[in-house]
Amino acid sequence: MEYESFYNSGMYSVPELGICASWVAQEGSFGAGQPFFNERTDVVLLFSGECFADPETRTALQQKRHQVGQASGDWLVHLYEEEGDGFFEKLNGLFSGLLIDKRQSKAFLFNDRYGVERIYCHETEDALFFASEAKALLRVLPELRAFDREGVAQFLAFGCTLGQRTLFQGIELLPGASVWSFEKGNCEKKKYFSPETWESHSILPPDSFITEFEETFKRVLPRYFESESKIGISLTGGQDSRMVMTCLPKAGEKPVCYTFSGENRDTLDVILAARIAEVCGLEHQILRIGPAFFSDFAFHVDRTVYATDGYLGSLGAHEIYLNNQARALSPVRLTGVFGGEILRGVSMFKPLHLAHRLVNADLAETVTSYTRRWSHDGEHPVTFAAFREVPEQRFAIVAASRSQVAFAYQAPEAIRRSADCTSSLVKSNNPLLSKFPTDMGEMGEASRLATALRRIAAKVACKLDYHCSEGLPHGLSSVDPLLTRISSALGIIGLHKYLPYRVWFQRDLAPYIDEILKAVQIRRSSLWNLRFLENMVSDHLSGRRNYVQEIDAVVTLDAVERLLFRDLPRGATLNHQRSASVTAVCNSRANQLKPSR
C-alpha cells in the first residue's frame, strides 16, 4: 500500500498478544504521527482516516492532566482511558483503527458508523487478517486471488458490491460501526451504533430545523480547516459549495479554490465557481483534462483500478489524474458532497441494466436476479443515503460529517425535498452568493414562477448534456443523433458535463478499447460472452450502439485480474495518488487471538 513517495509508514507488533500491525499514511495527514500512545505507552492506537474533537473534549482531557497535543491523535488514546468501552460511541469522522490495551491484554478493531473507511477481513482457523485495502490481503494470501461470483454479479448490476460482500472470494468488509474485541484467543463482534437510534429522533418544525441546521453547520465547518497544510477548496456551481464558502472561517491562511473541467469549454461549474471565489475574495484556478490524459490512458486506468481495489475503473480514470493537479496546489482538498443525497432526497443509486448477453448465461441470471429484487422502499431515506449509497456505491469519495447526517433525520419531509435549509444558510451568511443561480437554477433573485421555470430548464439542459456525453442505453441508441443535434443547436453540449467517455471511447481512446477487448477475448475469461464482446466493440466504435457501461465493466474487471490476481505490483510501481490516509493491519497466526466463528 505504500505506493507514493510522500507516504509515511511503520509497523507495530505485540508478540505476546499475537498482533502484528503496519500502517501507511500520507505525510501531514491525521495519521502521519502514529502510533498514538498514552503517557505510559501501555495503550496504543493505529488509525486510518480522520477524527474530530470539539474544543470541550480537549479541554476536559487537559483538566484531567492528560498531555493532549494540538495536531495529533493522542487525544483519542486519552479519551479511551476516560471512557473505556464507551469510547467508540464518542468518535466523529470517517475512520478505522486498531486499539491495543496492554493493561487488559486486549485489542479492538473498529471503524466509523457508515463503514466508509473500509476494513477488508479474512478469517482462518487460527488468525484474523485485515487491511484497509484488499490488495494487502491478496499479497499475503494468494489463495484469495479469485473473484467472488456473487460480488461480481452485484458489481455488474449496480456498479458496486452490497453489504459486507466484496469482489474477492473469502474477503468480507467489516460492517459499519463495528468494534471487534480480541482477548484470550477469542474474538467478540459487536456494533456500537445502529441507524435506528437516529431514526427515532423527533421531526422538528421547519423554522426550527433551518435555525438549528445553520447553527450546527457553522459550528462544525471550522474543524475541517484545522490543518497545518494549505487547504484547497474544490468548487462547483451547486449548493454544497456555497454552503462551505458562505461560512468560511475568518482566521488562518486563505485557501485556494479550483474547479475540474474538460479540455476546452468552460462548464457552468467553472463559470459559477469563479464568481463564488471572486465574491469571497479568493483565488480560483481551472484544472483541465489535457493531452497526457489520453496518451497515458492505459496507465491512468491501471492506477485507478489498483488504488481502489477495482471499485473504480476506466470511467473514473480522470479522478486521480485531476487530483494530482489539485495536490500541486494544496495537499488538502476540501469539498462539499452528498448534500443532495443526505438533505434533499437525491439518489444516484440505481441498477446499471447492462446488456444481458455481456456475461455467460449463469452469471447473467444472477445479475438479473439482483436487479429485479433491488428496492429500498420502506427504508428511511437518510439511512439509505448515509449507510448504503455512500459507503457502498460511492465509498471512494471522502465526505460526510457525522453531525450533518444525524441532524438530517430531524428534517421535515417538505424541507428534505427542497433546498430551503441550504438556501437559507447561504442567504443569511453571505447574501451576495445567493444573488445568482446555481448550476441547477436554484437561488438567485427572481419570482417564484421564474425560479421554477429556471429550475426546469436547468434540469432539462443537464439531462440532455448527460445523454450527449454518456449516451442513451444501448437499446435506445438510435435516438442519440437526434438528441445530439438538439443539444448542439441549443448550445448545451459541454455546459454541465465535461467527461464524454462515450465519445472518447469512439474517438480518442478507440485504439486502447479495441486492444484491451481483443486481449480479453484471447485470454478467454470465464466471465464474458466472448462472441458478444467482438460485436460490442465494433457496434460502439461505429456509433450503432452505446456500450460505454459494458466496456467499462470488462476493462475494469480485466484490470483486477491482471493487477491483483496474476502479478501484484510492488512498492511505487504504479505511482498512485491517494487523497486519504490508509492503514494496513493483520493479525499474526497466534492462538492467543483466535477469532470465534
Tab-separated table of C-alpha atoms in Angstrom, residues 73-519:
chain	number	residue	atom	x	y	z
A	73	GLY	CA	-4.370	11.844	17.541
A	74	ASP	CA	-3.009	11.296	21.023
A	75	TRP	CA	-6.209	12.748	22.481
A	76	LEU	CA	-8.011	9.643	21.176
A	77	VAL	CA	-5.953	7.381	23.411
A	78	HIS	CA	-6.653	9.595	26.413
A	79	LEU	CA	-10.357	9.640	25.592
A	80	TYR	CA	-10.327	5.832	25.642
A	81	GLU	CA	-8.651	5.898	29.050
A	82	GLU	CA	-11.513	8.027	30.366
A	83	GLU	CA	-14.428	6.411	28.552
A	84	GLY	CA	-13.428	2.740	28.335
A	85	ASP	CA	-15.688	0.733	26.037
A	86	GLY	CA	-17.891	3.822	25.567
A	87	PHE	CA	-15.007	5.464	23.721
A	88	PHE	CA	-16.113	4.284	20.279
A	89	GLU	CA	-19.514	5.972	20.506
A	90	LYS	CA	-17.769	9.319	21.083
A	91	LEU	CA	-15.852	9.264	17.803
A	92	ASN	CA	-16.783	11.621	14.995
A	93	GLY	CA	-15.495	11.261	11.442
A	94	LEU	CA	-14.596	8.663	8.814
A	95	PHE	CA	-12.033	6.254	10.209
A	96	SER	CA	-10.872	2.769	11.085
A	97	GLY	CA	-8.400	1.714	13.721
A	98	LEU	CA	-6.772	-0.865	15.921
A	99	LEU	CA	-6.565	-0.023	19.620
A	100	ILE	CA	-4.310	-2.190	21.804
A	101	ASP	CA	-4.777	-2.105	25.576
A	102	LYS	CA	-1.785	-3.904	27.065
A	103	ARG	CA	-3.156	-3.370	30.566
A	104	GLN	CA	-6.023	-5.753	29.819
A	105	SER	CA	-4.195	-7.870	27.207
A	106	LYS	CA	-6.959	-6.804	24.855
A	107	ALA	CA	-7.280	-5.301	21.370
A	108	PHE	CA	-10.144	-3.612	19.494
A	109	LEU	CA	-10.666	-3.397	15.745
A	110	PHE	CA	-13.213	-0.679	14.865
A	111	ASN	CA	-14.485	1.607	12.108
A	112	ASP	CA	-16.817	4.572	11.570
A	113	ARG	CA	-20.596	4.379	11.731
A	114	TYR	CA	-21.031	4.258	7.964
A	115	GLY	CA	-18.217	1.899	7.037
A	116	VAL	CA	-16.831	4.452	4.579
A	117	GLU	CA	-13.260	3.900	5.816
A	118	ARG	CA	-13.129	0.286	4.742
A	119	ILE	CA	-11.591	-2.708	6.510
A	120	TYR	CA	-11.319	-5.908	4.460
A	121	CYS	CA	-11.218	-9.125	6.538
A	122	HIS	CA	-10.355	-12.776	6.091
A	123	GLU	CA	-10.652	-15.361	8.870
A	124	THR	CA	-8.743	-18.614	9.115
A	125	GLU	CA	-8.786	-21.254	11.863
A	126	ASP	CA	-6.083	-19.526	13.869
A	127	ALA	CA	-5.962	-15.881	12.767
A	128	LEU	CA	-7.833	-12.849	11.539
A	129	PHE	CA	-6.246	-10.923	8.671
A	130	PHE	CA	-7.497	-7.441	7.963
A	131	ALA	CA	-6.427	-4.425	5.917
A	132	SER	CA	-7.838	-1.159	4.661
A	133	GLU	CA	-7.026	-2.212	1.085
A	134	ALA	CA	-7.897	-5.631	-0.311
A	135	LYS	CA	-4.633	-5.821	-2.255
A	136	ALA	CA	-2.730	-6.179	1.034
A	137	LEU	CA	-4.631	-9.385	1.790
A	138	LEU	CA	-4.242	-10.633	-1.773
A	139	ARG	CA	-0.485	-10.119	-1.485
A	140	VAL	CA	-0.025	-12.308	1.609
A	141	LEU	CA	-2.876	-14.767	0.937
A	142	PRO	CA	-2.594	-15.822	-2.722
A	143	GLU	CA	-5.384	-18.378	-2.287
A	144	LEU	CA	-7.803	-15.421	-2.189
A	145	ARG	CA	-6.851	-14.194	-5.657
A	146	ALA	CA	-10.139	-15.056	-7.337
A	147	PHE	CA	-13.472	-13.341	-7.921
A	148	ASP	CA	-16.457	-13.853	-5.659
A	149	ARG	CA	-19.172	-14.555	-8.240
A	150	GLU	CA	-21.957	-13.067	-6.118
A	151	GLY	CA	-19.843	-9.952	-5.609
A	152	VAL	CA	-19.145	-9.707	-9.347
A	153	ALA	CA	-22.869	-10.109	-10.080
A	154	GLN	CA	-23.673	-7.249	-7.702
A	155	PHE	CA	-20.925	-5.140	-9.274
A	156	LEU	CA	-22.376	-5.743	-12.749
A	157	ALA	CA	-25.888	-4.997	-11.518
A	158	PHE	CA	-25.154	-1.777	-9.588
A	159	GLY	CA	-21.524	-0.779	-10.136
A	160	CYS	CA	-20.658	-1.807	-6.563
A	161	THR	CA	-20.949	-4.683	-4.119
A	162	LEU	CA	-23.594	-4.656	-1.397
A	163	GLY	CA	-23.362	-5.019	2.357
A	164	GLN	CA	-20.296	-6.889	3.561
A	165	ARG	CA	-19.654	-8.686	0.275
A	166	THR	CA	-16.598	-7.798	-1.866
A	167	LEU	CA	-15.289	-8.655	-5.321
A	168	PHE	CA	-12.921	-11.216	-3.798
A	169	GLN	CA	-13.610	-14.733	-2.577
A	170	GLY	CA	-13.069	-15.213	1.140
A	171	ILE	CA	-12.816	-11.475	1.841
A	172	GLU	CA	-15.584	-9.525	3.554
A	173	LEU	CA	-15.997	-5.953	4.734
A	174	LEU	CA	-16.192	-5.039	8.381
A	175	PRO	CA	-19.769	-3.771	8.936
A	176	GLY	CA	-20.111	-0.088	9.769
A	177	ALA	CA	-19.970	0.819	13.493
A	178	SER	CA	-18.138	-2.406	14.332
A	179	VAL	CA	-15.971	-2.921	17.371
A	180	TRP	CA	-14.399	-6.386	17.439
A	181	SER	CA	-12.560	-7.135	20.657
A	182	PHE	CA	-9.791	-9.743	20.980
A	183	GLU	CA	-8.985	-11.273	24.353
A	184	LYS	CA	-7.516	-14.617	25.421
A	185	GLY	CA	-7.810	-16.170	21.997
A	186	ASN	CA	-11.413	-15.139	21.391
A	187	CYS	CA	-12.996	-12.534	19.132
A	188	GLU	CA	-16.220	-10.839	20.237
A	189	LYS	CA	-18.018	-8.997	17.451
A	190	LYS	CA	-20.259	-6.086	18.429
A	191	LYS	CA	-21.690	-2.885	16.989
A	192	TYR	CA	-21.602	0.379	18.938
A	193	PHE	CA	-24.289	2.119	16.880
A	194	SER	CA	-27.406	1.426	14.811
A	195	PRO	CA	-29.164	3.871	12.420
A	196	GLU	CA	-32.415	3.204	14.274
A	197	THR	CA	-31.016	5.392	17.060
A	198	TRP	CA	-31.182	8.412	14.761
A	199	GLU	CA	-34.377	7.334	13.001
A	200	SER	CA	-36.211	7.672	16.311
A	201	HIS	CA	-35.382	11.389	16.575
A	202	SER	CA	-38.423	13.625	16.550
A	203	ILE	CA	-39.181	15.709	13.467
A	204	LEU	CA	-38.612	19.434	14.021
A	205	PRO	CA	-40.850	22.241	12.733
A	206	PRO	CA	-39.431	23.741	9.506
A	207	ASP	CA	-38.265	27.021	11.068
A	208	SER	CA	-36.620	25.236	13.995
A	209	PHE	CA	-34.853	22.792	11.714
A	210	ILE	CA	-33.473	25.559	9.480
A	211	THR	CA	-32.206	27.507	12.506
A	212	GLU	CA	-30.571	24.501	14.155
A	213	PHE	CA	-29.145	23.293	10.863
A	214	GLU	CA	-27.422	26.635	10.326
A	215	GLU	CA	-26.032	26.697	13.869
A	216	THR	CA	-24.746	23.125	13.561
A	217	PHE	CA	-23.115	23.699	10.190
A	218	LYS	CA	-21.361	26.891	11.315
A	219	ARG	CA	-20.089	25.144	14.453
A	220	VAL	CA	-18.770	22.051	12.651
A	221	LEU	CA	-17.238	23.522	9.480
A	222	PRO	CA	-14.217	25.263	11.109
A	223	ARG	CA	-12.866	21.882	12.271
A	224	TYR	CA	-12.169	20.982	8.648
A	225	PHE	CA	-9.854	23.988	8.351
A	226	GLU	CA	-7.669	22.994	11.308
A	227	SER	CA	-4.698	21.982	9.205
A	228	GLU	CA	-1.040	22.909	9.144
A	229	SER	CA	-1.046	22.351	5.376
A	230	LYS	CA	-2.504	24.713	2.797
A	231	ILE	CA	-6.139	23.897	2.032
A	232	GLY	CA	-7.645	23.775	-1.428
A	233	ILE	CA	-11.407	24.037	-1.905
A	234	SER	CA	-12.811	22.099	-4.851
A	235	LEU	CA	-15.642	24.347	-6.027
A	236	THR	CA	-18.688	23.620	-8.177
A	237	GLY	CA	-21.676	25.739	-9.063
A	238	GLY	CA	-24.004	23.873	-6.712
A	239	GLN	CA	-25.488	24.329	-3.261
A	240	ASP	CA	-22.890	22.361	-1.287
A	241	SER	CA	-20.010	24.583	-2.410
A	242	ARG	CA	-21.872	27.754	-1.434
A	243	MET	CA	-22.657	26.356	1.987
A	244	VAL	CA	-18.937	25.866	2.595
A	245	MET	CA	-17.907	29.224	1.138
A	246	THR	CA	-20.509	31.244	2.974
A	247	CYS	CA	-19.283	30.002	6.365
A	248	LEU	CA	-15.517	30.084	5.801
A	249	PRO	CA	-13.512	30.762	8.977
A	250	LYS	CA	-12.147	34.299	9.054
A	251	ALA	CA	-8.784	33.405	10.599
A	252	GLY	CA	-5.925	31.433	9.100
A	253	GLU	CA	-4.319	31.222	5.687
A	254	LYS	CA	-6.629	31.834	2.760
A	255	PRO	CA	-7.462	28.638	0.859
A	256	VAL	CA	-7.001	28.308	-2.889
A	257	CYS	CA	-10.071	27.431	-4.968
A	258	TYR	CA	-10.182	25.305	-8.098
A	259	THR	CA	-12.666	23.534	-10.344
A	260	PHE	CA	-12.194	20.446	-12.513
A	261	SER	CA	-13.072	20.862	-16.181
A	262	GLY	CA	-12.748	19.344	-19.626
A	263	GLU	CA	-10.386	20.067	-22.485
A	264	ASN	CA	-11.712	23.376	-23.780
A	265	ARG	CA	-15.189	24.647	-22.959
A	266	ASP	CA	-15.893	26.033	-19.511
A	267	THR	CA	-18.796	24.304	-17.811
A	268	LEU	CA	-21.357	26.077	-15.655
A	269	ASP	CA	-19.434	24.750	-12.657
A	270	VAL	CA	-16.339	26.635	-13.815
A	271	ILE	CA	-18.208	29.861	-14.587
A	272	LEU	CA	-20.160	29.908	-11.325
A	273	ALA	CA	-17.247	28.718	-9.174
A	274	ALA	CA	-15.146	31.620	-10.453
A	275	ARG	CA	-17.895	34.055	-9.420
A	276	ILE	CA	-18.210	32.430	-5.991
A	277	ALA	CA	-14.458	32.686	-5.403
A	278	GLU	CA	-14.437	36.320	-6.562
A	279	VAL	CA	-17.262	37.261	-4.179
A	280	CYS	CA	-15.292	35.631	-1.338
A	281	GLY	CA	-12.034	37.339	-2.355
A	282	LEU	CA	-10.202	34.099	-3.120
A	283	GLU	CA	-8.001	32.853	-5.947
A	284	HIS	CA	-9.633	30.432	-8.402
A	285	GLN	CA	-7.997	28.115	-10.923
A	286	ILE	CA	-9.279	25.705	-13.573
A	287	LEU	CA	-7.784	22.197	-13.632
A	288	ARG	CA	-8.372	20.617	-17.040
A	289	ILE	CA	-8.234	17.285	-18.796
A	290	GLY	CA	-5.143	17.545	-21.001
A	291	PRO	CA	-3.450	15.603	-23.829
A	292	ALA	CA	-1.490	13.453	-21.354
A	293	PHE	CA	-4.759	12.012	-20.067
A	294	PHE	CA	-5.452	10.427	-23.447
A	295	SER	CA	-1.891	9.464	-24.364
A	296	ASP	CA	-1.407	7.720	-20.981
A	297	PHE	CA	-4.961	6.452	-20.554
A	298	ALA	CA	-3.925	2.820	-20.037
A	299	PHE	CA	-1.698	3.920	-17.163
A	300	HIS	CA	-4.465	6.042	-15.606
A	301	VAL	CA	-6.918	3.131	-15.750
A	302	ASP	CA	-4.453	0.739	-14.123
A	303	ARG	CA	-3.559	3.091	-11.278
A	304	THR	CA	-7.269	3.817	-10.681
A	305	VAL	CA	-8.168	0.116	-10.507
A	306	TYR	CA	-5.173	-0.631	-8.299
A	307	ALA	CA	-5.772	2.251	-5.884
A	308	THR	CA	-9.472	1.453	-5.438
A	309	ASP	CA	-9.208	-2.366	-5.434
A	310	GLY	CA	-11.252	-2.469	-8.620
A	311	TYR	CA	-14.216	-0.438	-7.398
A	312	LEU	CA	-13.434	2.380	-9.834
A	313	GLY	CA	-12.248	1.726	-13.355
A	314	SER	CA	-11.979	3.278	-16.786
A	315	LEU	CA	-14.902	5.694	-16.272
A	316	GLY	CA	-13.148	7.025	-13.169
A	317	ALA	CA	-9.658	7.341	-14.631
A	318	HIS	CA	-9.916	11.146	-14.530
A	319	GLU	CA	-10.183	11.233	-10.726
A	320	ILE	CA	-6.539	10.525	-9.892
A	321	TYR	CA	-5.359	12.485	-12.939
A	322	LEU	CA	-7.164	15.659	-11.810
A	323	ASN	CA	-6.373	15.160	-8.134
A	324	ASN	CA	-2.680	15.053	-8.999
A	325	GLN	CA	-3.088	18.582	-10.336
A	326	ALA	CA	-5.004	19.581	-7.221
A	327	ARG	CA	-2.272	18.266	-4.947
A	328	ALA	CA	0.234	20.528	-6.686
A	329	LEU	CA	-1.830	23.484	-5.427
A	330	SER	CA	-2.504	22.141	-1.926
A	331	PRO	CA	-2.085	18.762	-0.193
A	332	VAL	CA	-5.527	19.041	1.427
A	333	ARG	CA	-8.699	19.005	-0.695
A	334	LEU	CA	-11.929	20.178	0.900
A	335	THR	CA	-15.202	19.901	-0.973
A	336	GLY	CA	-18.923	19.702	-0.285
A	337	VAL	CA	-20.573	16.454	-1.360
A	338	PHE	CA	-23.617	14.312	-0.585
A	339	GLY	CA	-25.728	17.320	0.416
A	340	GLY	CA	-28.252	16.322	-2.231
A	341	GLU	CA	-28.403	12.726	-1.010
A	342	ILE	CA	-28.496	13.465	2.725
A	343	LEU	CA	-30.504	16.690	2.832
A	344	ARG	CA	-32.520	16.873	-0.389
A	345	GLY	CA	-33.526	13.276	-1.174
A	346	VAL	CA	-31.465	12.971	-4.368
A	347	SER	CA	-30.190	9.465	-5.184
A	348	MET	CA	-27.815	8.163	-7.858
A	349	PHE	CA	-28.108	4.538	-6.708
A	350	LYS	CA	-29.840	2.524	-9.419
A	351	PRO	CA	-29.321	-0.632	-11.484
A	352	LEU	CA	-26.992	-0.326	-14.496
A	353	HIS	CA	-29.066	-2.574	-16.798
A	354	LEU	CA	-26.060	-3.809	-18.758
A	355	ALA	CA	-26.639	-5.848	-21.903
A	356	HIS	CA	-27.906	-9.273	-20.838
A	357	ARG	CA	-25.623	-11.103	-23.308
A	358	LEU	CA	-22.460	-9.437	-21.966
A	359	VAL	CA	-21.694	-12.227	-19.488
A	360	ASN	CA	-22.048	-16.012	-19.532
A	361	ALA	CA	-25.531	-17.438	-19.031
A	362	ASP	CA	-25.212	-18.459	-15.364
A	363	LEU	CA	-23.785	-15.126	-14.287
A	364	ALA	CA	-26.370	-13.237	-16.376
A	365	GLU	CA	-29.186	-14.885	-14.422
A	366	THR	CA	-27.603	-13.891	-11.102
A	367	VAL	CA	-27.163	-10.289	-12.276
A	368	THR	CA	-30.782	-10.162	-13.441
A	369	SER	CA	-31.957	-11.611	-10.134
A	370	TYR	CA	-30.228	-8.841	-8.156
A	371	THR	CA	-31.657	-6.176	-10.450
A	372	ARG	CA	-35.208	-7.488	-10.101
A	373	ARG	CA	-35.025	-7.816	-6.314
A	374	TRP	CA	-33.465	-4.408	-5.733
A	375	SER	CA	-35.550	-1.885	-3.846
A	376	HIS	CA	-35.093	0.475	-0.937
A	377	ASP	CA	-38.806	1.078	-0.399
A	378	GLY	CA	-39.644	1.177	3.290
A	379	GLU	CA	-36.109	2.155	4.301
A	380	HIS	CA	-35.578	5.567	5.853
A	381	PRO	CA	-34.239	7.786	3.020
A	382	VAL	CA	-31.442	9.278	5.129
A	383	THR	CA	-30.407	5.805	6.332
A	384	PHE	CA	-30.322	4.561	2.751
A	385	ALA	CA	-28.219	7.523	1.614
A	386	ALA	CA	-25.763	7.610	4.536
A	387	PHE	CA	-25.393	3.909	5.337
A	388	ARG	CA	-25.846	2.281	1.933
A	389	GLU	CA	-25.411	4.628	-1.028
A	390	VAL	CA	-22.354	6.496	0.266
A	391	PRO	CA	-20.327	3.546	1.686
A	392	GLU	CA	-21.354	1.026	-0.982
A	393	GLN	CA	-21.634	2.870	-4.270
A	394	ARG	CA	-19.520	5.969	-3.588
A	395	PHE	CA	-17.185	4.983	-0.776
A	396	ALA	CA	-14.092	6.279	-2.554
A	397	ILE	CA	-15.362	9.859	-2.327
A	398	VAL	CA	-14.336	11.031	1.112
A	399	ALA	CA	-17.079	13.197	2.558
A	400	ALA	CA	-19.950	13.490	5.062
A	401	SER	CA	-19.703	14.616	8.641
A	402	ARG	CA	-21.463	12.846	11.449
A	403	SER	CA	-23.290	15.884	12.766
A	404	GLN	CA	-24.911	16.748	9.433
A	405	VAL	CA	-26.182	13.204	8.885
A	406	ALA	CA	-27.602	12.745	12.384
A	407	PHE	CA	-29.321	16.106	12.242
A	408	ALA	CA	-30.855	15.320	8.834
A	409	TYR	CA	-33.136	12.733	10.482
A	410	GLN	CA	-34.998	15.594	12.137
A	411	ALA	CA	-35.764	17.378	8.867
A	412	PRO	CA	-39.449	17.683	7.909
A	413	GLU	CA	-40.340	15.994	4.625
A	414	ALA	CA	-41.027	19.339	2.918
A	415	ILE	CA	-37.589	20.648	3.923
A	416	ARG	CA	-35.750	17.448	2.969
A	417	ARG	CA	-37.297	17.505	-0.501
A	418	SER	CA	-36.317	21.116	-1.139
A	419	ALA	CA	-33.267	23.372	-0.949
A	420	ASP	CA	-34.799	25.649	1.707
A	421	CYS	CA	-32.354	24.930	4.543
A	422	THR	CA	-29.245	25.285	2.386
A	423	SER	CA	-30.567	28.375	0.590
A	424	SER	CA	-31.453	29.995	3.907
A	425	LEU	CA	-27.950	29.356	5.279
A	426	VAL	CA	-26.329	30.997	2.235
A	427	LYS	CA	-28.678	33.991	2.222
A	428	SER	CA	-28.261	34.758	5.913
A	429	ASN	CA	-24.465	34.463	5.967
A	430	ASN	CA	-23.402	35.800	2.557
A	431	PRO	CA	-26.299	37.392	0.629
A	432	LEU	CA	-24.072	38.108	-2.377
A	433	LEU	CA	-23.696	34.368	-3.032
A	434	SER	CA	-27.470	33.954	-3.225
A	435	LYS	CA	-27.984	36.664	-5.849
A	436	PHE	CA	-27.013	34.451	-8.813
A	437	PRO	CA	-28.442	30.981	-9.540
A	438	THR	CA	-26.698	27.653	-9.008
A	439	ASP	CA	-25.977	25.279	-11.892
A	440	MET	CA	-29.423	23.754	-11.331
A	441	GLY	CA	-31.264	27.091	-11.279
A	442	GLU	CA	-31.689	27.345	-7.515
A	443	MET	CA	-31.380	30.632	-5.608
A	444	GLY	CA	-30.998	33.907	-7.494
A	445	GLU	CA	-33.221	36.973	-7.497
A	446	ALA	CA	-36.425	36.172	-9.351
A	447	SER	CA	-40.126	35.500	-8.813
A	448	ARG	CA	-41.268	32.030	-7.769
A	449	LEU	CA	-42.590	31.322	-11.264
A	450	ALA	CA	-39.366	32.460	-12.921
A	451	THR	CA	-37.328	30.393	-10.456
A	452	ALA	CA	-39.476	27.306	-11.104
A	453	LEU	CA	-39.117	27.707	-14.881
A	454	ARG	CA	-35.368	28.233	-14.499
A	455	ARG	CA	-35.056	25.023	-12.473
A	456	ILE	CA	-36.968	23.051	-15.102
A	457	ALA	CA	-34.805	24.465	-17.892
A	458	ALA	CA	-31.623	23.651	-15.939
A	459	LYS	CA	-32.731	20.054	-15.324
A	460	VAL	CA	-33.641	19.564	-18.994
A	461	ALA	CA	-30.303	21.028	-20.101
A	462	CYS	CA	-28.423	18.818	-17.644
A	463	LYS	CA	-30.262	15.687	-18.823
A	464	LEU	CA	-29.631	16.481	-22.490
A	465	ASP	CA	-25.950	17.155	-21.822
A	466	TYR	CA	-25.718	13.908	-19.842
A	467	HIS	CA	-27.225	11.893	-22.689
A	468	CYS	CA	-24.888	13.527	-25.203
A	469	SER	CA	-21.807	12.763	-23.103
A	470	GLU	CA	-22.739	9.309	-21.768
A	471	GLY	CA	-25.347	8.341	-24.356
A	472	LEU	CA	-28.690	6.634	-24.029
A	473	PRO	CA	-28.807	2.932	-23.102
A	474	HIS	CA	-27.793	0.669	-25.972
A	475	GLY	CA	-31.430	-0.192	-26.725
A	476	LEU	CA	-32.227	3.474	-27.432
A	477	SER	CA	-29.039	4.366	-29.255
A	478	SER	CA	-30.945	5.209	-32.435
A	479	VAL	CA	-32.313	8.348	-30.724
A	480	ASP	CA	-28.815	9.634	-29.878
A	481	PRO	CA	-28.233	11.549	-33.150
A	482	LEU	CA	-31.482	13.498	-32.693
A	483	LEU	CA	-30.676	14.460	-29.089
A	484	THR	CA	-27.173	15.471	-30.110
A	485	ARG	CA	-28.491	17.779	-32.844
A	486	ILE	CA	-30.977	19.364	-30.435
A	487	SER	CA	-28.368	19.843	-27.727
A	488	SER	CA	-25.864	21.266	-30.201
A	489	ALA	CA	-28.399	23.745	-31.568
A	490	LEU	CA	-29.233	24.896	-28.024
A	491	GLY	CA	-25.562	25.201	-27.049
A	492	ILE	CA	-25.996	22.667	-24.243
A	493	ILE	CA	-23.227	20.166	-25.058
A	494	GLY	CA	-20.444	20.511	-22.500
A	495	LEU	CA	-22.367	23.004	-20.361
A	496	HIS	CA	-22.933	20.620	-17.429
A	497	LYS	CA	-20.780	17.559	-18.208
A	498	TYR	CA	-17.099	17.562	-19.112
A	499	LEU	CA	-16.377	13.819	-19.287
A	500	PRO	CA	-17.848	12.469	-22.568
A	501	TYR	CA	-16.449	8.962	-22.200
A	502	ARG	CA	-18.840	7.577	-24.793
A	503	VAL	CA	-17.360	9.880	-27.448
A	504	TRP	CA	-13.816	9.377	-26.147
A	505	PHE	CA	-14.221	5.595	-26.428
A	506	GLN	CA	-15.323	6.052	-30.039
A	507	ARG	CA	-12.619	8.574	-30.944
A	508	ASP	CA	-9.579	9.449	-28.786
A	509	LEU	CA	-9.473	6.162	-26.854
A	510	ALA	CA	-10.704	3.799	-29.574
A	511	PRO	CA	-7.283	2.109	-30.104
A	512	TYR	CA	-6.985	1.397	-26.360
A	513	ILE	CA	-10.520	-0.013	-26.121
A	514	ASP	CA	-10.024	-2.187	-29.199
A	515	GLU	CA	-6.705	-3.543	-27.894
A	516	ILE	CA	-7.992	-4.317	-24.381
A	517	LEU	CA	-11.152	-6.054	-25.571
A	518	LYS	CA	-9.197	-8.181	-28.044
A	519	ALA	CA	-6.815	-9.197	-25.256
